[in-house]
Amino acid sequence: MSEKPLTIHIAAKEAGISIETIRYYQRIGLIEKPEKPLSGYRVYSEDLIARLLFIQRAKELGFSLTEISTLLALGDGNCAEIKELATHKLAIVNNKLHDLQAIANTLENLIQACEFNSSHQGCPIITAILKR
Amino acid sequence: MSEKPLTIHIAAKEAGISIETIRYYQRIGLIEKPEKPLSGYRVYSEDLIARLLFIQRAKELGFSLTEISTLLALGDGNCAEIKELATHKLAIVNNKLHDLQAIANTLENLIQACEFNSSHQGCPIITAILKR
DNA sequence: CTTGACTCTGTACTTAGGTACAGGGTTTAT
DNA sequence: ATAAACCCTGTACCTAAGTACAGAGTCAAG
């Protein structure tokens, strides 16, 4: 046979993750373990690799592994629930955006204050944090 | 004596954190333990409480406890270094903002696609994650 | 003088998402 | 037939920022 069997390290390469991460996903039940043949190594299907890629992309959208597990369980046939999950996630992301924006604004102001602080007496940032 | 001694649980209340968190900060060296008197409980100074409040506020600005430790060590007299830290933090926050904004946009589009999906055939979100 | 509230010390546990072995077994290339 | 490369199972460890006790001491009120 010259076709490489789809063993775990090939699967890992195709999915762009490490072998250990695949095993971790198996441990937490996010993906199935392929059947272990009587002799030899477990062989990974294209479907399983698609699932791994799905997981990566869903992670990029901010979903946790637990949420991804739900997404995968719901699958293609439960659009309303999926949409609900996405909407909830969007709300959380928007909240985080709001908080981070406030932080960025404050930091910018503090950094500005430092620039105007030609007197080398104390640091406006420290002062501000002390008594905000 | 009718003045309550500033014991740990009073300090915790004033700083708005839990007793266990104060002890945790002591464990990691972020704050000092007040001297233990020969008999009785440790007494917390106003300075220490100010330090705890500083920590809370710095956390709200996104600084980690490790970074806060540095801020406290640098203190008021090292404005340039403090400003440097704040600038670095701002850059990280801006990156995160950028990433989150992209996520929010994608999620919004996907949710929209679900709304337009009157056909109850499959879910646009799942499809999109599968082959993005 | 006892009871309840508080403190202290030390250690273990938590969450999320992995990473890192050790000690085996199997396969493939030379 | 042997060495390198790979796999498998199980377990321990990592980070960050805490939380949760257990077991012992101390203090204040009634």
PDB file of C-alpha atoms (C1' of nucleotides) in Angstrom:
ATOM      1  CA  MET A   1       0.000   0.000   0.000  1.00  0.00           C
ATOM      2  CA  SER A   2       1.390   3.360  -0.930  1.00  0.00           C
ATOM      3  CA  GLU A   3      -1.663   5.364   0.252  1.00  0.00           C
ATOM      4  CA  LYS A   4      -0.843   6.569   3.696  1.00  0.00           C
ATOM      5  CA  PRO A   5      -3.386   5.390   6.214  1.00  0.00           C
ATOM      6  CA  LEU A   6      -5.116   8.280   7.927  1.00  0.00           C
ATOM      7  CA  THR A   7      -3.506   7.832  11.306  1.00  0.00           C
ATOM      8  CA  ILE A   8      -3.707  10.329  14.102  1.00  0.00           C
ATOM      9  CA  HIS A   9      -0.698  12.338  13.141  1.00  0.00           C
ATOM     10  CA  ILE A  10      -1.953  12.808   9.591  1.00  0.00           C
ATOM     11  CA  ALA A  11      -5.348  13.775  10.948  1.00  0.00           C
ATOM     12  CA  ALA A  12      -3.704  16.276  13.262  1.00  0.00           C
ATOM     13  CA  LYS A  13      -1.788  17.804  10.393  1.00  0.00           C
ATOM     14  CA  GLU A  14      -4.900  18.092   8.243  1.00  0.00           C
ATOM     15  CA  ALA A  15      -6.882  19.693  11.020  1.00  0.00           C
ATOM     16  CA  GLY A  16      -4.035  21.976  11.990  1.00  0.00           C
ATOM     17  CA  ILE A  17      -3.936  20.854  15.604  1.00  0.00           C
ATOM     18  CA  SER A  18      -1.700  18.625  17.675  1.00  0.00           C
ATOM     19  CA  ILE A  19      -2.078  14.929  18.283  1.00  0.00           C
ATOM     20  CA  GLU A  20      -2.470  15.640  21.953  1.00  0.00           C
ATOM     21  CA  THR A  21      -5.333  17.978  21.263  1.00  0.00           C
ATOM     22  CA  ILE A  22      -7.127  15.280  19.276  1.00  0.00           C
ATOM     23  CA  ARG A  23      -6.697  12.898  22.166  1.00  0.00           C
ATOM     24  CA  TYR A  24      -7.946  15.576  24.506  1.00  0.00           C
ATOM     25  CA  TYR A  25     -11.077  16.025  22.398  1.00  0.00           C
ATOM     26  CA  GLN A  26     -11.587  12.286  22.574  1.00  0.00           C
ATOM     27  CA  ARG A  27     -11.176  12.314  26.308  1.00  0.00           C
ATOM     28  CA  ILE A  28     -13.857  14.952  26.805  1.00  0.00           C
ATOM     29  CA  GLY A  29     -16.160  13.250  24.316  1.00  0.00           C
ATOM     30  CA  LEU A  30     -16.117  15.994  21.707  1.00  0.00           C
ATOM     31  CA  ILE A  31     -15.146  13.518  19.013  1.00  0.00           C
ATOM     32  CA  GLU A  32     -15.358   9.757  18.754  1.00  0.00           C
ATOM     33  CA  LYS A  33     -12.391   7.482  18.802  1.00  0.00           C
ATOM     34  CA  PRO A  34     -12.231   5.504  15.572  1.00  0.00           C
ATOM     35  CA  GLU A  35     -12.536   1.780  16.218  1.00  0.00           C
ATOM     36  CA  LYS A  36      -9.262   0.177  17.046  1.00  0.00           C
ATOM     37  CA  PRO A  37      -8.568  -2.576  14.522  1.00  0.00           C
ATOM     38  CA  LEU A  38      -7.534  -5.973  15.837  1.00  0.00           C
ATOM     39  CA  SER A  39      -4.000  -5.120  14.995  1.00  0.00           C
ATOM     40  CA  GLY A  40      -2.628  -1.787  13.966  1.00  0.00           C
ATOM     41  CA  TYR A  41      -3.574   1.819  14.523  1.00  0.00           C
ATOM     42  CA  ARG A  42      -6.875   3.636  14.627  1.00  0.00           C
ATOM     43  CA  VAL A  43      -7.836   5.131  11.287  1.00  0.00           C
ATOM     44  CA  TYR A  44      -9.428   8.559  11.053  1.00  0.00           C
ATOM     45  CA  SER A  45     -12.231   9.177   8.557  1.00  0.00           C
ATOM     46  CA  GLU A  46     -12.658  12.278   6.417  1.00  0.00           C
ATOM     47  CA  ASP A  47     -15.835  12.961   8.354  1.00  0.00           C
ATOM     48  CA  LEU A  48     -13.908  13.070  11.574  1.00  0.00           C
ATOM     49  CA  ILE A  49     -11.412  15.458  10.064  1.00  0.00           C
ATOM     50  CA  ALA A  50     -14.260  17.656   8.868  1.00  0.00           C
ATOM     51  CA  ARG A  51     -15.507  17.620  12.434  1.00  0.00           C
ATOM     52  CA  LEU A  52     -12.110  18.708  13.694  1.00  0.00           C
ATOM     53  CA  LEU A  53     -12.049  21.544  11.191  1.00  0.00           C
ATOM     54  CA  PHE A  54     -15.535  22.547  12.251  1.00  0.00           C
ATOM     55  CA  ILE A  55     -14.339  22.691  15.828  1.00  0.00           C
ATOM     56  CA  GLN A  56     -11.445  24.962  14.915  1.00  0.00           C
ATOM     57  CA  ARG A  57     -13.665  27.352  13.012  1.00  0.00           C
ATOM     58  CA  ALA A  58     -16.302  27.454  15.686  1.00  0.00           C
ATOM     59  CA  LYS A  59     -13.562  28.235  18.185  1.00  0.00           C
ATOM     60  CA  GLU A  60     -12.516  31.163  16.037  1.00  0.00           C
ATOM     61  CA  LEU A  61     -16.058  32.454  16.370  1.00  0.00           C
ATOM     62  CA  GLY A  62     -15.651  32.446  20.112  1.00  0.00           C
ATOM     63  CA  PHE A  63     -17.574  29.282  20.946  1.00  0.00           C
ATOM     64  CA  SER A  64     -16.300  27.184  23.825  1.00  0.00           C
ATOM     65  CA  LEU A  65     -15.738  23.470  23.404  1.00  0.00           C
ATOM     66  CA  THR A  66     -18.883  22.820  25.411  1.00  0.00           C
ATOM     67  CA  GLU A  67     -20.898  25.061  23.117  1.00  0.00           C
ATOM     68  CA  ILE A  68     -19.334  23.454  20.086  1.00  0.00           C
ATOM     69  CA  SER A  69     -20.387  20.111  21.434  1.00  0.00           C
ATOM     70  CA  THR A  70     -23.949  21.409  21.512  1.00  0.00           C
ATOM     71  CA  LEU A  71     -23.667  22.831  18.014  1.00  0.00           C
ATOM     72  CA  LEU A  72     -22.484  19.478  16.744  1.00  0.00           C
ATOM     73  CA  ALA A  73     -25.213  17.619  18.589  1.00  0.00           C
ATOM     74  CA  LEU A  74     -27.893  19.926  17.206  1.00  0.00           C
ATOM     75  CA  GLY A  75     -26.466  19.634  13.731  1.00  0.00           C
ATOM     76  CA  ASP A  76     -27.999  20.848  10.580  1.00  0.00           C
ATOM     77  CA  GLY A  77     -31.624  20.243  11.432  1.00  0.00           C
ATOM     78  CA  ASN A  78     -32.200  22.665  14.279  1.00  0.00           C
ATOM     79  CA  CYS A  79     -31.720  26.058  12.792  1.00  0.00           C
ATOM     80  CA  ALA A  80     -33.781  27.851  15.411  1.00  0.00           C
ATOM     81  CA  GLU A  81     -31.708  26.539  18.320  1.00  0.00           C
ATOM     82  CA  ILE A  82     -28.459  27.191  16.503  1.00  0.00           C
ATOM     83  CA  LYS A  83     -29.522  30.708  15.771  1.00  0.00           C
ATOM     84  CA  GLU A  84     -30.440  31.149  19.404  1.00  0.00           C
ATOM     85  CA  LEU A  85     -26.965  30.038  20.468  1.00  0.00           C
ATOM     86  CA  ALA A  86     -25.354  32.384  17.984  1.00  0.00           C
ATOM     87  CA  THR A  87     -27.504  35.264  19.161  1.00  0.00           C
ATOM     88  CA  HIS A  88     -26.568  34.630  22.750  1.00  0.00           C
ATOM     89  CA  LYS A  89     -22.914  34.465  21.820  1.00  0.00           C
ATOM     90  CA  LEU A  90     -23.216  37.691  19.894  1.00  0.00           C
ATOM     91  CA  ALA A  91     -24.671  39.414  22.944  1.00  0.00           C
ATOM     92  CA  ILE A  92     -21.742  38.243  25.043  1.00  0.00           C
ATOM     93  CA  VAL A  93     -19.264  39.373  22.414  1.00  0.00           C
ATOM     94  CA  ASN A  94     -20.927  42.765  22.224  1.00  0.00           C
ATOM     95  CA  ASN A  95     -20.718  43.139  25.973  1.00  0.00           C
ATOM     96  CA  LYS A  96     -17.063  42.298  25.904  1.00  0.00           C
ATOM     97  CA  LEU A  97     -16.542  44.779  23.098  1.00  0.00           C
ATOM     98  CA  HIS A  98     -18.192  47.444  25.165  1.00  0.00           C
ATOM     99  CA  ASP A  99     -16.059  46.712  28.213  1.00  0.00           C
ATOM    100  CA  LEU A 100     -12.857  46.589  26.206  1.00  0.00           C
ATOM    101  CA  GLN A 101     -13.691  49.826  24.481  1.00  0.00           C
ATOM    102  CA  ALA A 102     -14.103  51.529  27.841  1.00  0.00           C
ATOM    103  CA  ILE A 103     -10.784  50.104  28.974  1.00  0.00           C
ATOM    104  CA  ALA A 104      -9.053  51.273  25.805  1.00  0.00           C
ATOM    105  CA  ASN A 105     -10.449  54.773  26.244  1.00  0.00           C
ATOM    106  CA  THR A 106      -9.302  54.980  29.833  1.00  0.00           C
ATOM    107  CA  LEU A 107      -5.855  53.691  28.973  1.00  0.00           C
ATOM    108  CA  GLU A 108      -5.533  56.192  26.167  1.00  0.00           C
ATOM    109  CA  ASN A 109      -6.445  59.046  28.445  1.00  0.00           C
ATOM    110  CA  LEU A 110      -3.993  57.900  31.072  1.00  0.00           C
ATOM    111  CA  ILE A 111      -1.193  57.553  28.554  1.00  0.00           C
ATOM    112  CA  GLN A 112      -1.959  61.049  27.273  1.00  0.00           C
ATOM    113  CA  ALA A 113      -1.806  62.361  30.806  1.00  0.00           C
ATOM    114  CA  CYS A 114       1.659  60.882  31.106  1.00  0.00           C
ATOM    115  CA  GLU A 115       2.760  62.653  27.978  1.00  0.00           C
ATOM    116  CA  PHE A 116       1.653  66.002  29.350  1.00  0.00           C
ATOM    117  CA  ASN A 117       3.349  65.309  32.629  1.00  0.00           C
ATOM    118  CA  SER A 118       6.556  67.192  31.992  1.00  0.00           C
ATOM    119  CA  SER A 119       7.011  67.609  35.716  1.00  0.00           C
ATOM    120  CA  HIS A 120       8.806  64.484  36.804  1.00  0.00           C
ATOM    121  CA  GLN A 121       6.771  64.438  39.976  1.00  0.00           C
ATOM    122  CA  GLY A 122       4.764  61.256  40.268  1.00  0.00           C
ATOM    123  CA  CYS A 123       2.943  59.318  37.607  1.00  0.00           C
ATOM    124  CA  PRO A 124      -0.562  60.314  36.529  1.00  0.00           C
ATOM    125  CA  ILE A 125      -1.445  56.694  35.840  1.00  0.00           C
ATOM    126  CA  ILE A 126      -0.627  55.536  39.326  1.00  0.00           C
ATOM    127  CA  THR A 127      -2.382  58.533  40.798  1.00  0.00           C
ATOM    128  CA  ALA A 128      -5.453  57.873  38.724  1.00  0.00           C
ATOM    129  CA  ILE A 129      -5.657  54.227  39.654  1.00  0.00           C
ATOM    130  CA  LEU A 130      -5.186  55.117  43.304  1.00  0.00           C
ATOM    131  CA  LYS A 131      -8.146  57.412  43.512  1.00  0.00           C
ATOM    132  CA  ARG A 132     -10.434  56.676  40.641  1.00  0.00           C
TER     133      ARG A 132
ATOM    134  CA  MET B   1     -12.388  49.618  72.977  1.00  0.00           C
ATOM    135  CA  SER B   2     -15.347  50.345  70.798  1.00  0.00           C
ATOM    136  CA  GLU B   3     -13.324  50.989  67.647  1.00  0.00           C
ATOM    137  CA  LYS B   4     -13.367  47.775  65.704  1.00  0.00           C
ATOM    138  CA  PRO B   5      -9.880  46.519  65.000  1.00  0.00           C
ATOM    139  CA  LEU B   6      -9.174  46.324  61.277  1.00  0.00           C
ATOM    140  CA  THR B   7      -9.162  42.563  61.022  1.00  0.00           C
ATOM    141  CA  ILE B   8      -9.181  40.666  57.797  1.00  0.00           C
ATOM    142  CA  HIS B   9     -12.891  40.488  57.392  1.00  0.00           C
ATOM    143  CA  ILE B  10     -13.277  44.243  57.816  1.00  0.00           C
ATOM    144  CA  ALA B  11     -10.456  44.773  55.333  1.00  0.00           C
ATOM    145  CA  ALA B  12     -12.156  42.437  52.893  1.00  0.00           C
ATOM    146  CA  LYS B  13     -15.412  44.349  53.206  1.00  0.00           C
ATOM    147  CA  GLU B  14     -13.687  47.705  52.671  1.00  0.00           C
ATOM    148  CA  ALA B  15     -11.837  46.447  49.624  1.00  0.00           C
ATOM    149  CA  GLY B  16     -14.894  44.718  48.246  1.00  0.00           C
ATOM    150  CA  ILE B  17     -13.241  41.329  47.980  1.00  0.00           C
ATOM    151  CA  SER B  18     -13.374  38.104  49.943  1.00  0.00           C
ATOM    152  CA  ILE B  19     -11.179  37.088  52.845  1.00  0.00           C
ATOM    153  CA  GLU B  20      -9.934  34.185  50.813  1.00  0.00           C
ATOM    154  CA  THR B  21      -8.866  36.507  48.026  1.00  0.00           C
ATOM    155  CA  ILE B  22      -6.848  38.589  50.492  1.00  0.00           C
ATOM    156  CA  ARG B  23      -5.128  35.450  51.705  1.00  0.00           C
ATOM    157  CA  TYR B  24      -4.526  34.445  48.117  1.00  0.00           C
ATOM    158  CA  TYR B  25      -2.848  37.777  47.413  1.00  0.00           C
ATOM    159  CA  GLN B  26      -0.684  37.213  50.454  1.00  0.00           C
ATOM    160  CA  ARG B  27       0.242  33.765  49.273  1.00  0.00           C
ATOM    161  CA  ILE B  28       1.420  35.034  45.902  1.00  0.00           C
ATOM    162  CA  GLY B  29       3.243  37.968  47.468  1.00  0.00           C
ATOM    163  CA  LEU B  30       1.066  40.687  45.997  1.00  0.00           C
ATOM    164  CA  ILE B  31       0.476  42.175  49.427  1.00  0.00           C
ATOM    165  CA  GLU B  32       2.263  41.836  52.743  1.00  0.00           C
ATOM    166  CA  LYS B  33       0.875  40.050  55.721  1.00  0.00           C
ATOM    167  CA  PRO B  34       0.553  42.444  58.627  1.00  0.00           C
ATOM    168  CA  GLU B  35       2.721  41.350  61.542  1.00  0.00           C
ATOM    169  CA  LYS B  36       1.019  38.856  63.729  1.00  0.00           C
ATOM    170  CA  PRO B  37       0.853  40.219  67.270  1.00  0.00           C
ATOM    171  CA  LEU B  38       2.014  37.971  70.091  1.00  0.00           C
ATOM    172  CA  SER B  39      -1.564  37.244  70.841  1.00  0.00           C
ATOM    173  CA  GLY B  40      -4.556  38.105  68.733  1.00  0.00           C
ATOM    174  CA  TYR B  41      -5.260  38.704  65.113  1.00  0.00           C
ATOM    175  CA  ARG B  42      -3.355  40.470  62.369  1.00  0.00           C
ATOM    176  CA  VAL B  43      -4.366  44.100  61.921  1.00  0.00           C
ATOM    177  CA  TYR B  44      -4.694  45.637  58.476  1.00  0.00           C
ATOM    178  CA  SER B  45      -3.498  49.186  57.856  1.00  0.00           C
ATOM    179  CA  GLU B  46      -5.280  51.788  55.758  1.00  0.00           C
ATOM    180  CA  ASP B  47      -2.302  51.665  53.414  1.00  0.00           C
ATOM    181  CA  LEU B  48      -2.856  47.999  52.849  1.00  0.00           C
ATOM    182  CA  ILE B  49      -6.516  48.600  52.119  1.00  0.00           C
ATOM    183  CA  ALA B  50      -5.550  51.336  49.660  1.00  0.00           C
ATOM    184  CA  ARG B  51      -3.305  48.775  48.018  1.00  0.00           C
ATOM    185  CA  LEU B  52      -6.171  46.320  47.763  1.00  0.00           C
ATOM    186  CA  LEU B  53      -8.347  48.973  46.178  1.00  0.00           C
ATOM    187  CA  PHE B  54      -5.555  49.808  43.754  1.00  0.00           C
ATOM    188  CA  ILE B  55      -5.418  46.172  42.786  1.00  0.00           C
ATOM    189  CA  GLN B  56      -9.141  46.042  42.093  1.00  0.00           C
ATOM    190  CA  ARG B  57      -9.033  49.135  39.919  1.00  0.00           C
ATOM    191  CA  ALA B  58      -5.993  48.010  38.004  1.00  0.00           C
ATOM    192  CA  LYS B  59      -7.770  44.721  37.365  1.00  0.00           C
ATOM    193  CA  GLU B  60     -10.673  46.627  35.905  1.00  0.00           C
ATOM    194  CA  LEU B  61      -8.218  48.162  33.460  1.00  0.00           C
ATOM    195  CA  GLY B  62      -7.279  44.693  32.293  1.00  0.00           C
ATOM    196  CA  PHE B  63      -3.996  44.287  34.141  1.00  0.00           C
ATOM    197  CA  SER B  64      -3.130  40.828  35.408  1.00  0.00           C
ATOM    198  CA  LEU B  65      -2.044  40.301  38.990  1.00  0.00           C
ATOM    199  CA  THR B  66       1.510  39.843  37.787  1.00  0.00           C
ATOM    200  CA  GLU B  67       1.388  43.143  35.959  1.00  0.00           C
ATOM    201  CA  ILE B  68      -0.201  44.817  38.947  1.00  0.00           C
ATOM    202  CA  SER B  69       2.652  43.537  41.041  1.00  0.00           C
ATOM    203  CA  THR B  70       5.027  45.305  38.667  1.00  0.00           C
ATOM    204  CA  LEU B  71       2.956  48.491  38.742  1.00  0.00           C
ATOM    205  CA  LEU B  72       3.071  48.475  42.520  1.00  0.00           C
ATOM    206  CA  ALA B  73       6.791  47.786  42.574  1.00  0.00           C
ATOM    207  CA  LEU B  74       7.492  50.614  40.140  1.00  0.00           C
ATOM    208  CA  GLY B  75       5.278  52.952  42.090  1.00  0.00           C
ATOM    209  CA  ASP B  76       4.919  56.628  41.602  1.00  0.00           C
ATOM    210  CA  GLY B  77       8.479  57.404  40.643  1.00  0.00           C
ATOM    211  CA  ASN B  78       8.814  55.586  37.330  1.00  0.00           C
ATOM    212  CA  CYS B  79       6.378  57.263  35.032  1.00  0.00           C
ATOM    213  CA  ALA B  80       8.168  56.215  31.859  1.00  0.00           C
ATOM    214  CA  GLU B  81       8.030  52.521  32.689  1.00  0.00           C
ATOM    215  CA  ILE B  82       4.439  52.731  33.849  1.00  0.00           C
ATOM    216  CA  LYS B  83       3.477  54.474  30.663  1.00  0.00           C
ATOM    217  CA  GLU B  84       5.269  51.790  28.707  1.00  0.00           C
ATOM    218  CA  LEU B  85       3.253  49.084  30.460  1.00  0.00           C
ATOM    219  CA  ALA B  86       0.014  50.929  29.827  1.00  0.00           C
ATOM    220  CA  THR B  87       0.894  51.381  26.179  1.00  0.00           C
ATOM    221  CA  HIS B  88       1.622  47.704  25.810  1.00  0.00           C
ATOM    222  CA  LYS B  89      -1.647  46.837  27.492  1.00  0.00           C
ATOM    223  CA  LEU B  90      -3.495  49.228  25.227  1.00  0.00           C
ATOM    224  CA  ALA B  91      -2.046  47.521  22.184  1.00  0.00           C
ATOM    225  CA  ILE B  92      -3.233  44.154  23.453  1.00  0.00           C
ATOM    226  CA  VAL B  93      -6.674  45.526  24.204  1.00  0.00           C
ATOM    227  CA  ASN B  94      -6.894  47.056  20.746  1.00  0.00           C
ATOM    228  CA  ASN B  95      -5.971  43.738  19.181  1.00  0.00           C
ATOM    229  CA  LYS B  96      -8.636  41.990  21.163  1.00  0.00           C
ATOM    230  CA  LEU B  97     -11.134  44.666  20.149  1.00  0.00           C
ATOM    231  CA  HIS B  98     -10.283  44.086  16.552  1.00  0.00           C
ATOM    232  CA  ASP B  99     -10.690  40.321  16.818  1.00  0.00           C
ATOM    233  CA  LEU B 100     -13.950  40.598  18.699  1.00  0.00           C
ATOM    234  CA  GLN B 101     -15.314  43.070  16.201  1.00  0.00           C
ATOM    235  CA  ALA B 102     -14.627  40.622  13.403  1.00  0.00           C
ATOM    236  CA  ILE B 103     -16.343  37.874  15.360  1.00  0.00           C
ATOM    237  CA  ALA B 104     -19.359  40.074  16.030  1.00  0.00           C
ATOM    238  CA  ASN B 105     -19.634  40.930  12.345  1.00  0.00           C
ATOM    239  CA  THR B 106     -19.480  37.318  11.302  1.00  0.00           C
ATOM    240  CA  LEU B 107     -22.029  36.273  13.882  1.00  0.00           C
ATOM    241  CA  GLU B 108     -24.368  39.028  12.792  1.00  0.00           C
ATOM    242  CA  ASN B 109     -24.153  37.925   9.194  1.00  0.00           C
ATOM    243  CA  LEU B 110     -24.766  34.330  10.105  1.00  0.00           C
ATOM    244  CA  ILE B 111     -27.773  35.199  12.226  1.00  0.00           C
ATOM    245  CA  GLN B 112     -29.162  37.284   9.376  1.00  0.00           C
ATOM    246  CA  ALA B 113     -28.700  34.368   7.037  1.00  0.00           C
ATOM    247  CA  CYS B 114     -30.782  32.258   9.407  1.00  0.00           C
ATOM    248  CA  GLU B 115     -33.552  34.817   9.319  1.00  0.00           C
ATOM    249  CA  PHE B 116     -33.684  34.684   5.551  1.00  0.00           C
ATOM    250  CA  ASN B 117     -33.659  30.937   5.605  1.00  0.00           C
ATOM    251  CA  SER B 118     -37.400  30.358   5.284  1.00  0.00           C
ATOM    252  CA  SER B 119     -36.703  26.971   3.761  1.00  0.00           C
ATOM    253  CA  HIS B 120     -36.384  24.648   6.696  1.00  0.00           C
ATOM    254  CA  GLN B 121     -33.633  22.787   4.932  1.00  0.00           C
ATOM    255  CA  GLY B 122     -30.417  22.894   6.917  1.00  0.00           C
ATOM    256  CA  CYS B 123     -28.945  25.715   8.940  1.00  0.00           C
ATOM    257  CA  PRO B 124     -26.867  28.419   7.255  1.00  0.00           C
ATOM    258  CA  ILE B 125     -24.723  28.791  10.360  1.00  0.00           C
ATOM    259  CA  ILE B 126     -23.713  25.169  10.436  1.00  0.00           C
ATOM    260  CA  THR B 127     -23.120  25.198   6.706  1.00  0.00           C
ATOM    261  CA  ALA B 128     -20.984  28.289   6.971  1.00  0.00           C
ATOM    262  CA  ILE B 129     -18.846  26.938   9.765  1.00  0.00           C
ATOM    263  CA  LEU B 130     -18.411  23.699   7.864  1.00  0.00           C
ATOM    264  CA  LYS B 131     -16.917  25.267   4.810  1.00  0.00           C
ATOM    265  CA  ARG B 132     -15.683  28.672   5.674  1.00  0.00           C
TER     266      ARG B 132
ATOM    267  C1'  DC C   1     -17.127  29.599  81.455  1.00  0.00           C
ATOM    268  C1'  DT C   2     -19.120  28.400  77.597  1.00  0.00           C
ATOM    269  C1'  DT C   3     -20.841  29.440  73.036  1.00  0.00           C
ATOM    270  C1'  DG C   4     -20.595  31.585  68.701  1.00  0.00           C
ATOM    271  C1'  DA C   5     -18.013  34.329  65.686  1.00  0.00           C
ATOM    272  C1'  DC C   6     -13.921  35.213  64.002  1.00  0.00           C
ATOM    273  C1'  DT C   7      -8.843  34.111  62.571  1.00  0.00           C
ATOM    274  C1'  DC C   8      -4.885  31.424  61.082  1.00  0.00           C
ATOM    275  C1'  DT C   9      -2.254  27.821  58.549  1.00  0.00           C
ATOM    276  C1'  DG C  10      -2.005  24.596  55.240  1.00  0.00           C
ATOM    277  C1'  DT C  11      -3.598  22.105  51.606  1.00  0.00           C
ATOM    278  C1'  DA C  12      -6.724  20.595  47.962  1.00  0.00           C
ATOM    279  C1'  DC C  13      -9.889  21.741  44.467  1.00  0.00           C
ATOM    280  C1'  DT C  14     -11.978  24.517  40.514  1.00  0.00           C
ATOM    281  C1'  DT C  15     -12.403  25.920  35.202  1.00  0.00           C
ATOM    282  C1'  DA C  16     -10.792  25.680  30.256  1.00  0.00           C
ATOM    283  C1'  DG C  17      -8.120  24.082  27.151  1.00  0.00           C
ATOM    284  C1'  DG C  18      -4.824  21.974  26.577  1.00  0.00           C
ATOM    285  C1'  DT C  19       0.526  19.922  27.119  1.00  0.00           C
ATOM    286  C1'  DA C  20       3.853  16.364  28.552  1.00  0.00           C
ATOM    287  C1'  DC C  21       5.383  12.282  29.672  1.00  0.00           C
ATOM    288  C1'  DA C  22       6.179   7.141  30.829  1.00  0.00           C
ATOM    289  C1'  DG C  23       5.907   2.726  29.545  1.00  0.00           C
ATOM    290  C1'  DG C  24       4.305  -0.023  26.686  1.00  0.00           C
ATOM    291  C1'  DG C  25       2.882  -1.884  21.500  1.00  0.00           C
ATOM    292  C1'  DT C  26       3.171  -1.692  16.215  1.00  0.00           C
ATOM    293  C1'  DT C  27       4.900  -0.627  11.629  1.00  0.00           C
ATOM    294  C1'  DT C  28       8.068   0.471   8.214  1.00  0.00           C
ATOM    295  C1'  DA C  29      12.494   1.122   6.216  1.00  0.00           C
ATOM    296  C1'  DT C  30      16.991  -0.463   5.908  1.00  0.00           C
TER     297       DT C  30
ATOM    298  C1'  DA D   1      16.214  -8.390  12.286  1.00  0.00           C
ATOM    299  C1'  DT D   2      16.741  -4.251  14.045  1.00  0.00           C
ATOM    300  C1'  DA D   3      16.180   0.754  14.562  1.00  0.00           C
ATOM    301  C1'  DA D   4      13.426   4.787  13.798  1.00  0.00           C
ATOM    302  C1'  DA D   5       9.098   6.434  13.727  1.00  0.00           C
ATOM    303  C1'  DC D   6       4.828   6.081  15.027  1.00  0.00           C
ATOM    304  C1'  DC D   7       0.716   4.767  18.089  1.00  0.00           C
ATOM    305  C1'  DC D   8      -1.882   3.836  22.506  1.00  0.00           C
ATOM    306  C1'  DT D   9      -3.267   4.236  27.455  1.00  0.00           C
ATOM    307  C1'  DG D  10      -3.080   6.462  31.495  1.00  0.00           C
ATOM    308  C1'  DT D  11      -1.809   9.892  34.309  1.00  0.00           C
ATOM    309  C1'  DA D  12       0.234  14.216  35.796  1.00  0.00           C
ATOM    310  C1'  DC D  13       1.039  18.880  34.954  1.00  0.00           C
ATOM    311  C1'  DC D  14       0.234  23.831  33.304  1.00  0.00           C
ATOM    312  C1'  DT D  15      -1.883  28.864  33.755  1.00  0.00           C
ATOM    313  C1'  DA D  16      -4.821  32.433  36.251  1.00  0.00           C
ATOM    314  C1'  DA D  17      -7.313  33.769  39.697  1.00  0.00           C
ATOM    315  C1'  DG D  18      -9.311  32.347  42.900  1.00  0.00           C
ATOM    316  C1'  DT D  19     -12.567  29.054  46.212  1.00  0.00           C
ATOM    317  C1'  DA D  20     -13.169  25.644  49.893  1.00  0.00           C
ATOM    318  C1'  DC D  21     -12.176  23.285  53.629  1.00  0.00           C
ATOM    319  C1'  DA D  22     -10.141  21.055  57.968  1.00  0.00           C
ATOM    320  C1'  DG D  23      -8.277  21.596  62.168  1.00  0.00           C
ATOM    321  C1'  DA D  24      -6.632  24.517  65.455  1.00  0.00           C
ATOM    322  C1'  DG D  25      -6.404  28.978  67.942  1.00  0.00           C
ATOM    323  C1'  DT D  26      -8.527  33.343  69.849  1.00  0.00           C
ATOM    324  C1'  DC D  27     -11.799  36.693  71.252  1.00  0.00           C
ATOM    325  C1'  DA D  28     -16.207  38.839  72.970  1.00  0.00           C
ATOM    326  C1'  DA D  29     -20.821  38.370  74.929  1.00  0.00           C
ATOM    327  C1'  DG D  30     -23.930  36.488  77.957  1.00  0.00           C
TER     328       DG D  30
END
